[in-house]
CSV table of C-alpha atoms and ligand atoms in Angstrom, one decimal:
chain,number,residue,atom,x,y,z
E,1,MET,CA,0.0,0.0,0.0
E,2,ALA,CA,1.2,3.4,-0.9
E,3,THR,CA,0.0,6.9,-1.6
E,4,GLN,CA,0.0,7.2,-5.4
E,5,ARG,CA,-0.9,9.6,-8.1
E,6,SER,CA,-2.7,8.7,-11.3
E,7,LEU,CA,-3.4,10.6,-14.6
E,8,ILE,CA,-7.0,10.7,-15.4
E,9,LEU,CA,-8.7,12.1,-18.5
E,10,VAL,CA,-12.4,12.8,-19.0
E,11,LYS,CA,-12.4,11.9,-22.7
E,12,PRO,CA,-14.2,13.9,-25.4
E,13,ASP,CA,-17.3,11.7,-25.1
E,14,GLY,CA,-17.6,12.5,-21.4
E,15,VAL,CA,-17.2,16.3,-22.0
E,16,ASN,CA,-19.6,16.3,-24.9
E,17,ARG,CA,-22.2,14.3,-22.9
E,18,ARG,CA,-22.0,16.9,-20.1
E,19,LEU,CA,-20.7,14.3,-17.7
E,20,ILE,CA,-17.6,16.1,-16.3
E,21,GLY,CA,-19.3,17.0,-13.0
E,22,ARG,CA,-20.7,13.5,-12.4
E,23,LEU,CA,-17.5,11.8,-13.3
E,24,ILE,CA,-15.4,14.0,-11.0
E,25,THR,CA,-17.9,13.4,-8.3
E,26,ARG,CA,-17.1,9.7,-8.6
E,27,ILE,CA,-13.5,10.5,-7.9
E,28,GLU,CA,-14.3,12.7,-4.9
E,29,ASP,CA,-16.9,10.3,-3.5
E,30,LYS,CA,-14.1,7.6,-3.5
E,31,SER,CA,-12.2,10.0,-1.2
E,32,LEU,CA,-9.3,10.5,-3.7
E,33,LYS,CA,-7.8,14.0,-3.7
E,34,ILE,CA,-7.6,16.1,-6.9
E,35,VAL,CA,-4.1,17.7,-7.0
E,36,GLY,CA,-4.2,19.0,-10.7
E,37,LEU,CA,-6.9,19.8,-13.1
E,38,LYS,CA,-7.1,21.4,-16.6
E,39,MET,CA,-9.2,21.4,-19.8
E,40,LEU,CA,-7.3,21.1,-23.1
E,41,ARG,CA,-7.5,19.8,-26.6
E,42,VAL,CA,-5.3,16.8,-27.3
E,43,THR,CA,-3.2,17.3,-30.4
E,44,GLU,CA,-2.2,14.5,-32.7
E,45,GLU,CA,1.4,14.7,-31.3
E,46,LEU,CA,0.1,14.6,-27.8
E,47,SER,CA,-2.0,11.6,-28.6
E,48,ARG,CA,1.0,9.7,-30.1
E,49,GLN,CA,2.9,10.5,-26.9
E,50,HIS,CA,0.2,9.5,-24.6
E,51,TYR,CA,-0.8,6.3,-26.4
E,52,ALA,CA,2.8,5.3,-27.5
E,53,GLU,CA,2.1,1.7,-26.7
E,54,HIS,CA,-0.9,1.7,-29.1
E,55,VAL,CA,0.5,3.7,-32.0
E,56,THR,CA,1.2,0.6,-34.2
E,57,LYS,CA,-2.1,-1.1,-33.4
E,58,PRO,CA,-4.9,-1.3,-36.0
E,59,PHE,CA,-7.3,0.7,-33.9
E,60,TYR,CA,-4.9,3.6,-33.3
E,61,PRO,CA,-6.0,5.9,-36.2
E,62,LEU,CA,-9.6,5.8,-34.9
E,63,LEU,CA,-8.4,6.3,-31.3
E,64,GLU,CA,-6.4,9.3,-32.3
E,65,GLU,CA,-9.4,10.7,-34.2
E,66,PHE,CA,-11.6,10.2,-31.2
E,67,ILE,CA,-9.2,11.6,-28.5
E,68,THR,CA,-8.4,14.7,-30.6
E,69,SER,CA,-12.1,15.3,-31.6
E,70,GLY,CA,-12.9,17.7,-28.7
E,71,PRO,CA,-11.7,18.9,-25.3
E,72,VAL,CA,-10.7,16.6,-22.5
E,73,VAL,CA,-10.3,17.3,-18.8
E,74,ALA,CA,-7.0,16.1,-17.4
E,75,ILE,CA,-6.9,15.4,-13.7
E,76,VAL,CA,-4.2,14.2,-11.3
E,77,VAL,CA,-5.7,12.2,-8.4
E,78,GLU,CA,-3.8,11.3,-5.3
E,79,GLY,CA,-4.6,8.7,-2.6
E,80,PRO,CA,-3.9,5.3,-1.2
E,81,ASP,CA,-3.2,3.0,-4.2
E,82,ALA,CA,-4.8,5.6,-6.4
E,83,ILE,CA,-3.8,3.9,-9.7
E,84,THR,CA,-5.5,0.6,-8.9
E,85,VAL,CA,-8.4,2.3,-7.1
E,86,MET,CA,-9.1,4.4,-10.2
E,87,ARG,CA,-8.9,1.5,-12.6
E,88,THR,CA,-11.4,-0.4,-10.4
E,89,LEU,CA,-13.6,2.6,-10.2
E,90,MET,CA,-13.6,3.0,-14.0
E,91,GLY,CA,-14.2,-0.7,-14.9
E,92,SER,CA,-12.9,-2.7,-17.8
E,93,THR,CA,-12.1,-1.1,-21.2
E,94,ASN,CA,-15.3,-2.0,-23.0
E,95,GLY,CA,-18.3,-0.5,-21.4
E,96,ARG,CA,-20.4,-3.4,-22.5
E,97,ASP,CA,-18.4,-5.7,-20.2
E,98,SER,CA,-18.0,-3.3,-17.3
E,99,ALA,CA,-19.8,-4.1,-14.2
E,100,PRO,CA,-22.7,-1.9,-13.1
E,101,GLY,CA,-21.5,0.4,-10.5
E,102,THR,CA,-18.3,1.2,-12.4
E,103,ILE,CA,-18.0,4.4,-14.4
E,104,ARG,CA,-17.7,2.7,-17.7
E,105,GLY,CA,-20.4,0.2,-16.7
E,106,ASP,CA,-22.8,2.8,-15.6
E,107,PHE,CA,-22.4,5.5,-18.3
E,108,GLY,CA,-21.7,3.7,-21.6
E,109,CYS,CA,-21.5,0.6,-23.8
E,110,SER,CA,-18.6,1.4,-26.1
E,111,ARG,CA,-15.1,0.0,-26.3
E,112,GLN,CA,-13.6,3.3,-27.7
E,113,MET,CA,-15.9,5.9,-26.2
E,114,ASN,CA,-15.4,4.7,-22.6
E,115,LEU,CA,-15.4,8.1,-20.9
E,116,MET,CA,-12.2,8.1,-18.9
E,117,HIS,CA,-8.6,7.3,-19.1
E,118,GLY,CA,-6.6,6.1,-16.0
E,119,SER,CA,-2.9,5.2,-15.8
E,120,ASP,CA,-2.3,1.5,-15.6
E,121,GLY,CA,0.7,1.4,-13.4
E,122,PRO,CA,3.3,3.6,-11.5
E,123,GLU,CA,5.6,4.0,-14.5
E,124,ALA,CA,2.8,5.0,-16.8
E,125,ALA,CA,1.4,7.4,-14.2
E,126,GLU,CA,4.7,9.2,-13.8
E,127,ARG,CA,5.1,9.4,-17.6
E,128,GLU,CA,1.6,10.5,-18.3
E,129,ILE,CA,1.5,13.1,-15.5
E,130,GLY,CA,4.7,14.5,-17.0
E,131,ILE,CA,3.0,14.8,-20.5
E,132,TYR,CA,0.0,16.7,-19.3
E,133,PHE,CA,1.2,18.7,-16.3
E,134,ARG,CA,4.2,20.8,-15.3
E,135,ASP,CA,5.4,20.4,-11.7
E,136,GLU,CA,4.1,23.7,-10.6
E,137,GLU,CA,0.6,22.8,-11.8
E,138,LEU,CA,0.4,20.0,-9.2
E,139,LEU,CA,-0.6,21.3,-5.8
E,140,GLU,CA,0.3,19.8,-2.4
E,141,TYR,CA,-2.3,20.5,0.2
E,142,SER,CA,-3.9,18.9,3.2
E,143,THR,CA,-7.5,19.0,4.3
E,144,SER,CA,-9.2,18.2,7.5
E,145,LEU,CA,-10.7,15.1,5.9
E,146,ASP,CA,-7.3,13.5,5.1
E,147,SER,CA,-7.3,11.7,8.5
E,148,TRP,CA,-10.6,10.1,7.6
E,149,VAL,CA,-9.6,8.6,4.2
E,150,CYS,CA,-7.9,5.6,5.8
E,151,ALA,CA,-6.0,4.5,8.9
E,152,ASP,CA,-2.3,5.4,9.2
E,153,ASP,CA,-1.1,1.9,8.6
E,154,GLU,CA,-3.0,1.8,5.3
E,155,ARG,CA,-1.2,4.8,3.7
N,1,IDP,P1,-7.7,1.2,-21.1
N,1,IDP,O1,-8.1,2.6,-21.4
N,1,IDP,O2,-8.7,0.4,-20.4
N,1,IDP,O3,-6.3,1.1,-20.4
N,1,IDP,P2,-6.3,0.3,-23.6
N,1,IDP,O4,-6.3,-1.1,-24.0
N,1,IDP,O5,-5.0,0.8,-23.0
N,1,IDP,O6,-7.5,0.4,-22.5
N,1,IDP,O7,-6.7,1.2,-24.8
N,1,IDP,C1,-6.7,2.6,-24.8
N,1,IDP,C2,-7.9,3.2,-25.3
N,1,IDP,O8,-8.0,2.8,-26.7
N,1,IDP,C3,-9.2,2.6,-24.7
N,1,IDP,O9,-9.6,3.2,-23.5
N,1,IDP,C4,-10.2,2.8,-25.8
N,1,IDP,O10,-10.7,4.2,-25.8
N,1,IDP,C5,-9.4,2.6,-27.1
N,1,IDP,N1,-9.4,1.2,-27.5
N,1,IDP,C6,-8.9,0.1,-26.9
N,1,IDP,N2,-9.1,-1.0,-27.7
N,1,IDP,C7,-9.8,-0.6,-28.8
N,1,IDP,C8,-10.2,-1.3,-29.9
N,1,IDP,O11,-10.0,-2.5,-30.1
N,1,IDP,N3,-10.9,-0.6,-30.8
N,1,IDP,C9,-11.0,0.8,-30.7
N,1,IDP,N4,-10.6,1.5,-29.6
N,1,IDP,C10,-10.0,0.8,-28.7
N,2,MG,MG1,-4.4,1.5,-21.1
């Protein structure tokens, strides 16, 4: 167990469907802390950087078209095991297979238009946070609720 940071995107489908608020609420309800947040348009170059592992895959051209098609909201979340916690909260890649109660399971039924991105491991998280945020855009702060997120031996 460790305090981790994860790079989250509300993808263009989430922005277009006016779901930004509800999706961010899921993060806050889970008691993860938002330490960075911005709205931007992903360029083709940024897409190739972000999805470097997928660039050679057959579905990449459509993924790039989708992720560059409208604004996204980029968020850095922090909390205990935040990377895994966010992946569990989002559900599996294809909304059709995602369990009810997960973000992808509750809000969609697409493999591509699956509302959110979340880093899949510590190395990816560090790399992706560096792509979207400068150090000074990430804020360290404590709140009176921090001590109620989990016990000290769970951090
Ligand atoms: P993940 O977002 O659950 O980690 P990845 O396999 O890393 O899923 O794929 C990255 C993104 O590419 C997915 O979230 C989805 O938007 C899109 N994608 C994944 N597989 C396919 C596919 O087979 N066809 C079209 N788009 C796909
Ligand atoms: Mg992935």
